[in-house]
């Protein structure tokens, strides 16, 4: 998989307009028209409050640190998120309110423009010494814990491999590792 490695220390961190937390942007793909096609980020949620609405966007969220949160999502009702690394998909069009269970949390986010692609976020666990090949529809691999090696490069916790082109990726885990795998099926015009 042709691609580029983004290091955790190079990401941009931005405060939320409502003051309820910060977002660390990992990657954003923008079309020639300026529209965001898809985006990866990590949010530090410091207080209860509403989520921003993103019309036309499909969202995935998964807690990576903390004791949990309850999201009340229009059309889906209450969704309690207490276990790390379990993605929840929902529409960015939906009114969403967050209530923290017991203190701040950190979550991993994928947003995909519905008119651009159909996306998915899943977590893959690799055992020590395991090698795994990811097919063409993989757009990004993000190391949640552990590390992976790819073509002589080591990706540590927080690092991300962004795919470029349609090649496949093979990574090896020198120790037990969890990675977030983003897949995108592009829509044809």
XYZ file of N, CA and C in Angstrom:
567
model
N 0.872 -1.165 0.000
C 0.000 0.000 0.000
C 0.905 1.208 0.000
N 0.848 1.943 -1.082
C 1.544 3.214 -1.075
C 0.837 4.059 -0.030
N 1.563 4.836 0.670
C 0.919 5.639 1.694
C 1.924 6.468 2.451
N 1.394 7.218 3.351
C 2.283 8.034 4.179
C 1.962 7.812 5.637
N 2.998 7.912 6.423
C 2.858 7.728 7.860
C 2.734 9.097 8.511
N 1.708 9.244 9.320
C 1.508 10.466 10.092
C 1.849 10.143 11.542
N 2.710 10.940 12.123
C 3.159 10.706 13.498
C 2.289 11.466 14.487
N 2.058 10.833 15.631
C 1.162 11.398 16.654
C 1.578 12.805 17.077
N 2.876 13.107 17.100
C 3.314 14.429 17.555
C 3.135 15.525 16.492
N 2.639 15.159 15.297
C 2.451 16.167 14.247
C 0.995 16.603 14.070
N 0.077 15.992 14.821
C -1.344 16.304 14.657
C -1.667 17.686 15.228
N -2.695 18.321 14.659
C -3.134 19.646 15.122
C -4.237 19.499 16.161
N -4.122 20.243 17.262
C -5.127 20.212 18.334
C -5.884 21.531 18.329
N -7.244 21.439 18.393
C -8.085 22.644 18.315
C -9.142 22.613 19.415
N -9.384 23.736 20.110
C -10.464 23.770 21.109
C -11.830 23.824 20.422
N -12.837 23.244 21.079
C -14.200 23.309 20.567
C -14.758 24.704 20.783
N -15.669 25.099 19.909
C -16.324 26.401 20.047
C -17.094 26.511 21.347
N -17.690 25.374 21.819
C -18.495 25.431 23.047
C -17.665 25.261 24.319
N -16.352 25.086 24.186
C -15.480 24.980 25.344
C -15.532 23.641 26.063
N -16.257 22.663 25.513
C -16.435 21.375 26.187
C -15.348 20.356 25.931
N -14.313 20.724 25.174
C -13.243 19.786 24.894
C -12.358 20.282 23.771
N -11.523 19.376 23.262
C -10.637 19.691 22.152
C -10.673 18.545 21.145
N -10.318 18.863 19.915
C -10.195 17.859 18.865
C -8.771 17.886 18.339
N -8.185 16.720 18.219
C -6.880 16.567 17.590
C -7.133 15.960 16.219
N -6.883 16.751 15.186
C -7.130 16.281 13.832
C -5.954 15.428 13.367
N -6.264 14.191 12.984
C -5.248 13.280 12.483
C -5.076 13.472 10.984
N -6.195 13.463 10.255
C -6.146 13.549 8.800
C -7.480 14.048 8.272
N -7.404 14.800 7.175
C -8.621 15.273 6.506
C -8.381 15.217 5.011
N -9.290 14.554 4.279
C -9.250 14.505 2.823
C -10.278 15.503 2.295
N -9.799 16.456 1.510
C -10.655 17.523 0.994
C -10.649 17.468 -0.533
N -11.824 17.571 -1.130
C -11.944 17.572 -2.588
C -11.551 18.903 -3.191
N -11.488 18.948 -4.513
C -11.125 20.182 -5.209
C -12.155 21.285 -4.982
N -13.397 20.892 -4.611
C -14.448 21.865 -4.332
C -14.404 22.385 -2.894
N -13.427 21.903 -2.115
C -13.304 22.335 -0.725
C -14.102 21.505 0.260
N -14.912 20.558 -0.236
C -15.719 19.713 0.648
C -14.828 18.650 1.307
N -15.043 18.446 2.609
C -14.333 17.389 3.321
C -14.944 16.054 2.914
N -14.102 15.159 2.385
C -14.566 13.832 1.995
C -14.583 12.875 3.188
N -13.506 12.905 3.974
C -13.459 12.099 5.191
C -12.397 12.671 6.125
N -12.574 12.332 7.410
C -11.710 12.929 8.434
C -11.536 11.967 9.595
N -10.325 11.909 10.125
C -10.012 11.156 11.343
C -9.590 12.139 12.418
N -10.058 11.902 13.637
C -9.673 12.787 14.735
C -9.782 12.055 16.062
N -9.211 12.683 17.078
C -9.344 12.223 18.456
C -9.901 13.393 19.242
N -10.946 13.135 20.026
C -11.559 14.200 20.825
C -11.321 13.930 22.301
N -10.974 14.989 23.015
C -10.910 14.957 24.471
C -12.163 15.653 24.961
N -13.101 14.867 25.508
C -14.389 15.396 25.957
C -14.283 15.670 27.450
N -14.357 16.957 27.814
C -14.146 17.367 29.198
C -15.439 17.594 29.975
N -16.565 17.785 29.263
C -17.815 18.064 29.972
C -19.012 17.599 29.146
N -20.159 17.503 29.806
C -21.408 17.146 29.145
C -21.786 18.244 28.154
N -22.564 17.866 27.142
C -23.058 18.878 26.223
C -23.414 18.309 24.870
N -23.933 19.158 23.986
C -24.338 18.708 22.648
C -23.126 18.516 21.741
N -23.257 17.574 20.820
C -22.272 17.406 19.752
C -22.660 18.339 18.612
N -21.678 18.769 17.858
C -21.961 19.546 16.648
C -22.653 18.643 15.638
N -23.574 19.227 14.896
C -24.247 18.474 13.845
C -23.464 18.636 12.544
N -23.385 17.538 11.771
C -22.677 17.524 10.502
C -23.595 16.935 9.434
N -24.433 17.768 8.805
C -25.350 17.280 7.771
C -24.589 16.594 6.631
N -25.141 15.470 6.168
C -24.541 14.742 5.056
C -23.341 13.893 5.420
N -23.066 13.774 6.710
C -21.880 13.046 7.188
C -22.310 11.812 7.981
N -21.643 10.685 7.728
C -21.785 9.500 8.578
C -20.630 9.523 9.564
N -20.934 9.185 10.824
C -19.933 9.262 11.890
C -19.747 7.918 12.574
N -18.534 7.700 13.054
C -18.202 6.578 13.932
C -17.424 7.165 15.095
N -17.736 6.695 16.277
C -17.053 7.158 17.476
C -16.734 5.938 18.332
N -15.551 5.942 18.950
C -15.245 4.881 19.901
C -14.354 5.451 20.995
N -14.687 5.081 22.216
C -13.928 5.538 23.364
C -12.585 4.805 23.389
N -11.520 5.557 23.652
C -10.201 4.947 23.792
C -9.617 5.133 25.188
N -10.147 6.096 25.958
C -9.725 6.307 27.349
C -10.896 6.863 28.137
N -10.960 6.520 29.421
C -11.982 7.065 30.299
C -12.971 6.015 30.759
N -13.952 6.479 31.529
C -14.926 5.567 32.135
C -16.235 5.494 31.369
N -16.398 6.311 30.347
C -17.577 6.175 29.512
C -18.384 7.441 29.340
N -19.372 7.310 28.453
C -20.289 8.408 28.168
C -21.594 7.810 27.677
N -22.642 8.607 27.791
C -23.926 8.218 27.231
C -24.282 9.233 26.174
N -24.490 8.741 24.949
C -24.904 9.604 23.855
C -26.386 9.393 23.619
N -27.142 10.478 23.638
C -28.551 10.428 23.268
C -28.627 10.974 21.852
N -28.950 10.070 20.916
C -28.902 10.381 19.497
C -30.321 10.325 18.939
N -30.738 11.420 18.317
C -32.063 11.473 17.708
C -32.231 10.294 16.750
N -33.273 9.516 16.960
C -33.549 8.360 16.119
C -32.946 7.060 16.630
N -31.937 7.148 17.514
C -31.307 5.953 18.078
C -31.495 5.831 19.582
N -31.928 6.916 20.220
C -32.110 6.893 21.669
C -30.791 6.957 22.414
N -30.793 6.446 23.649
C -29.615 6.493 24.519
C -28.673 5.339 24.200
N -27.388 5.665 24.080
C -26.342 4.678 23.798
C -25.230 4.872 24.807
N -25.098 3.928 25.726
C -24.057 4.012 26.754
C -22.780 3.365 26.227
N -21.709 4.115 26.230
C -20.418 3.648 25.747
C -19.488 3.554 26.956
N -19.228 2.331 27.388
C -18.375 2.126 28.570
C -17.147 1.290 28.276
N -17.171 0.537 27.181
C -16.031 -0.304 26.843
C -15.201 0.376 25.765
N -13.882 0.440 25.970
C -13.043 1.028 24.931
C -13.005 0.154 23.679
N -12.711 0.798 22.568
C -12.455 0.148 21.285
C -13.672 -0.542 20.679
N -14.880 -0.038 20.971
C -16.099 -0.553 20.349
C -16.772 0.593 19.589
N -16.617 0.634 18.257
C -17.168 1.739 17.461
C -18.700 1.776 17.473
N -19.229 2.982 17.471
C -20.664 3.229 17.337
C -20.846 4.115 16.112
N -21.681 3.672 15.176
C -21.963 4.450 13.965
C -23.275 5.201 14.134
N -23.318 6.459 13.638
C -24.548 7.239 13.666
C -24.451 8.367 12.638
N -25.580 8.969 12.348
C -25.646 10.036 11.367
C -25.208 11.367 11.972
N -24.372 12.083 11.239
C -23.973 13.419 11.669
C -25.119 14.410 11.607
N -26.216 14.034 10.907
C -27.414 14.878 10.830
C -28.184 14.865 12.147
N -27.984 13.810 12.945
C -28.789 13.610 14.156
C -28.355 14.533 15.289
N -29.338 15.067 15.978
C -29.072 15.836 17.190
C -28.525 14.852 18.215
N -27.360 15.177 18.790
C -26.668 14.257 19.704
C -26.224 15.004 20.943
N -26.571 14.462 22.104
C -26.140 15.025 23.384
C -25.288 14.008 24.116
N -24.271 14.500 24.816
C -23.327 13.645 25.525
C -23.391 13.913 27.023
N -23.428 12.830 27.795
C -23.319 12.917 29.250
C -22.192 11.985 29.667
N -21.167 12.538 30.300
C -20.034 11.733 30.753
C -20.443 10.887 31.952
N -19.940 9.661 32.023
C -20.275 8.738 33.104
C -19.541 9.118 34.389
N -18.227 9.307 34.299
C -17.420 9.604 35.487
C -16.122 10.272 35.062
N -16.209 11.520 34.644
C -15.020 12.271 34.260
C -14.767 12.275 32.765
N -13.735 13.011 32.370
C -13.409 13.185 30.955
C -13.099 11.854 30.261
N -13.293 11.850 28.960
C -12.961 10.684 28.132
C -12.219 11.157 26.890
N -11.609 10.209 26.222
C -10.984 10.465 24.916
C -11.614 9.489 23.943
N -11.980 9.999 22.744
C -12.567 9.103 21.748
C -11.924 9.312 20.386
N -12.011 8.263 19.586
C -11.492 8.242 18.225
C -12.681 8.410 17.292
N -12.542 9.232 16.259
C -13.664 9.579 15.385
C -13.326 9.429 13.914
N -14.291 8.910 13.169
C -14.240 8.878 11.711
C -15.491 9.579 11.209
N -15.315 10.494 10.254
C -16.442 11.147 9.592
C -16.260 10.986 8.092
N -17.337 10.578 7.408
C -17.289 10.351 5.962
C -18.476 11.057 5.309
N -18.193 11.851 4.283
C -19.269 12.505 3.528
C -20.039 11.423 2.772
N -21.328 11.358 3.027
C -22.200 10.331 2.455
C -22.171 10.328 0.930
N -22.039 11.490 0.321
C -22.036 11.559 -1.141
C -20.680 11.183 -1.745
N -19.683 10.999 -0.904
C -18.334 10.658 -1.370
C -18.043 9.159 -1.265
N -18.390 8.557 -0.109
C -18.027 7.154 0.117
C -18.904 6.535 1.186
N -18.903 5.222 1.202
C -19.491 4.464 2.306
C -18.305 4.017 3.145
N -18.321 4.357 4.421
C -17.177 4.065 5.277
C -17.478 3.030 6.335
N -16.418 2.640 7.037
C -16.554 1.742 8.175
C -15.320 1.879 9.054
N -15.529 1.672 10.344
C -14.445 1.679 11.328
C -14.545 0.390 12.121
N -13.441 -0.337 12.198
C -13.404 -1.537 13.019
C -12.062 -1.605 13.723
N -11.996 -2.389 14.781
C -10.765 -2.594 15.512
C -10.285 -4.009 15.235
N -9.009 -4.122 14.900
C -8.378 -5.412 14.641
C -7.284 -5.615 15.689
N -7.295 -6.791 16.303
C -6.273 -7.145 17.285
C -5.296 -8.122 16.652
N -4.014 -7.797 16.747
C -2.953 -8.641 16.228
C -2.177 -9.239 17.394
N -1.867 -10.507 17.325
C -1.057 -11.129 18.376
C 0.426 -10.914 18.060
N 1.288 -11.119 19.054
C 2.728 -10.942 18.867
C 3.209 -11.834 17.728
N 3.926 -11.243 16.784
C 4.462 -11.979 15.649
C 3.508 -12.131 14.476
N 2.260 -11.679 14.618
C 1.283 -11.842 13.545
C 1.513 -10.821 12.429
N 1.336 -11.299 11.199
C 1.384 -10.444 10.010
C -0.005 -10.458 9.397
N -0.472 -9.293 8.990
C -1.819 -9.187 8.418
C -1.751 -8.331 7.161
N -2.480 -8.748 6.143
C -2.575 -7.986 4.903
C -3.966 -7.380 4.817
N -4.013 -6.095 4.492
C -5.271 -5.362 4.355
C -5.486 -5.040 2.889
N -6.704 -5.228 2.428
C -7.029 -5.086 1.008
C -7.170 -3.631 0.577
N -7.491 -3.449 -0.682
C -7.506 -2.144 -1.327
C -8.460 -1.114 -0.722
N -9.547 -1.564 -0.121
C -10.521 -0.588 0.375
C -10.118 0.038 1.707
N -8.978 -0.361 2.249
C -8.503 0.232 3.498
C -7.918 1.609 3.204
N -8.438 2.616 3.884
C -7.979 3.993 3.685
C -6.967 4.423 4.739
N -7.057 3.813 5.953
C -6.150 4.208 7.018
C -6.047 3.110 8.075
N -4.870 3.034 8.693
C -4.627 2.183 9.856
C -4.089 3.096 10.951
N -4.676 3.032 12.147
C -4.261 3.876 13.270
C -3.924 2.965 14.452
N -2.734 3.109 15.010
C -2.295 2.247 16.110
C -2.909 2.750 17.424
N -3.739 1.903 18.034
C -4.400 2.237 19.303
C -3.540 1.846 20.499
N -2.922 0.684 20.423
C -1.934 0.280 21.419
C -0.998 -0.735 20.774
N 0.203 -0.884 21.335
C 1.207 -1.735 20.721
C 1.938 -0.988 19.616
N 2.347 -1.720 18.574
C 3.015 -1.115 17.425
C 2.954 -2.081 16.252
N 3.143 -1.548 15.060
C 3.228 -2.382 13.857
C 4.421 -1.923 13.033
N 4.908 -2.854 12.222
C 5.989 -2.553 11.296
C 5.457 -2.729 9.883
N 5.860 -1.808 9.018
C 5.454 -1.871 7.613
C 6.608 -1.396 6.761
N 7.116 -2.280 5.926
C 8.190 -1.955 4.982
C 9.353 -1.229 5.665
N 9.755 -1.709 6.841
C 10.888 -1.124 7.554
C 10.552 0.043 8.460
N 9.325 0.549 8.392
C 8.899 1.652 9.267
C 8.119 1.091 10.446
N 8.320 1.683 11.627
C 7.571 1.292 12.817
C 6.529 2.361 13.108
N 5.289 1.925 13.278
C 4.214 2.821 13.696
C 3.924 2.528 15.153
N 4.082 3.542 16.012
C 3.851 3.418 17.445
C 2.439 3.880 17.784
N 2.094 3.823 19.062
C 0.774 4.256 19.524
C 0.502 5.678 19.048
N -0.659 5.857 18.402
C -1.070 7.169 17.925
C -0.668 7.473 16.495
N 0.244 6.678 15.921
C 0.649 6.901 14.535
C -0.407 6.336 13.586
N -0.457 6.897 12.376
C -1.471 6.522 11.388
C -0.829 6.328 10.021
N -1.243 5.278 9.330
C -0.850 5.053 7.950
C -2.044 5.428 7.079
N -1.861 6.404 6.199
C -2.908 6.824 5.269
C -2.595 6.223 3.906
N -3.559 5.490 3.355
C -3.364 4.842 2.054
C -3.398 5.873 0.942
N -2.590 5.630 -0.052
C -2.615 6.454 -1.259
C -2.584 5.486 -2.424
N -3.575 5.539 -3.258
C -3.664 4.599 -4.357
C -4.496 3.392 -3.969
N -4.340 2.309 -4.738
C -5.188 1.142 -4.513
C -4.394 -0.114 -4.164
N -3.163 0.042 -3.703
C -2.361 -1.118 -3.330
C -2.847 -1.690 -1.999
N -2.301 -2.840 -1.622
C -2.658 -3.446 -0.344
C -1.551 -3.188 0.660
N -1.855 -3.318 1.946
C -0.878 -3.084 3.008
C -0.668 -4.353 3.801
N 0.584 -4.624 4.122
C 0.925 -5.738 4.995
C 1.678 -5.158 6.180
N 1.210 -5.462 7.388
C 1.869 -5.002 8.606
C 2.128 -6.201 9.511
N 3.155 -6.066 10.350
C 3.501 -7.091 11.328
C 3.499 -6.464 12.703
N 3.072 -7.247 13.685
C 3.032 -6.768 15.067
C 4.108 -7.491 15.874
N 5.115 -6.760 16.388
C 6.134 -7.410 17.200
C 5.625 -7.812 18.592
N 4.498 -7.227 18.993
C 3.868 -7.544 20.290
C 2.367 -7.403 20.120
N 1.565 -7.833 21.093
C 0.107 -7.670 20.946
C -0.246 -6.207 20.651
N -1.096 -6.023 19.653
C -1.385 -4.680 19.142
C -2.844 -4.576 18.724
N -3.417 -3.393 18.940
C -4.768 -3.086 18.449
C -4.653 -1.925 17.479
N -5.324 -2.077 16.324
C -5.336 -0.991 15.349
C -6.764 -0.702 14.918
N -7.016 0.588 14.665
C -8.285 1.004 14.067
C -8.097 0.928 12.563
N -9.039 0.269 11.898
C -8.970 0.089 10.453
C -10.138 0.844 9.818
N -9.815 1.794 8.962
C -10.819 2.594 8.257
C -10.917 2.089 6.831
N -12.132 1.718 6.427
C -12.354 1.327 5.042
C -13.307 2.316 4.384
N -13.067 2.561 3.104
C -13.911 3.461 2.323
C -14.219 2.811 0.978
N -15.503 2.753 0.626
C -15.938 2.308 -0.689
C -16.431 3.557 -1.403
N -15.636 4.031 -2.348
C -15.948 5.275 -3.027
C -17.205 5.139 -3.886
N -17.991 6.195 -3.895
C -19.184 6.238 -4.724
C -18.819 6.792 -6.090
N -19.461 6.257 -7.075
C -19.193 6.737 -8.441
C -20.103 7.907 -8.761
N -19.554 8.894 -9.477
C -20.373 10.066 -9.818
C -21.516 9.729 -10.742
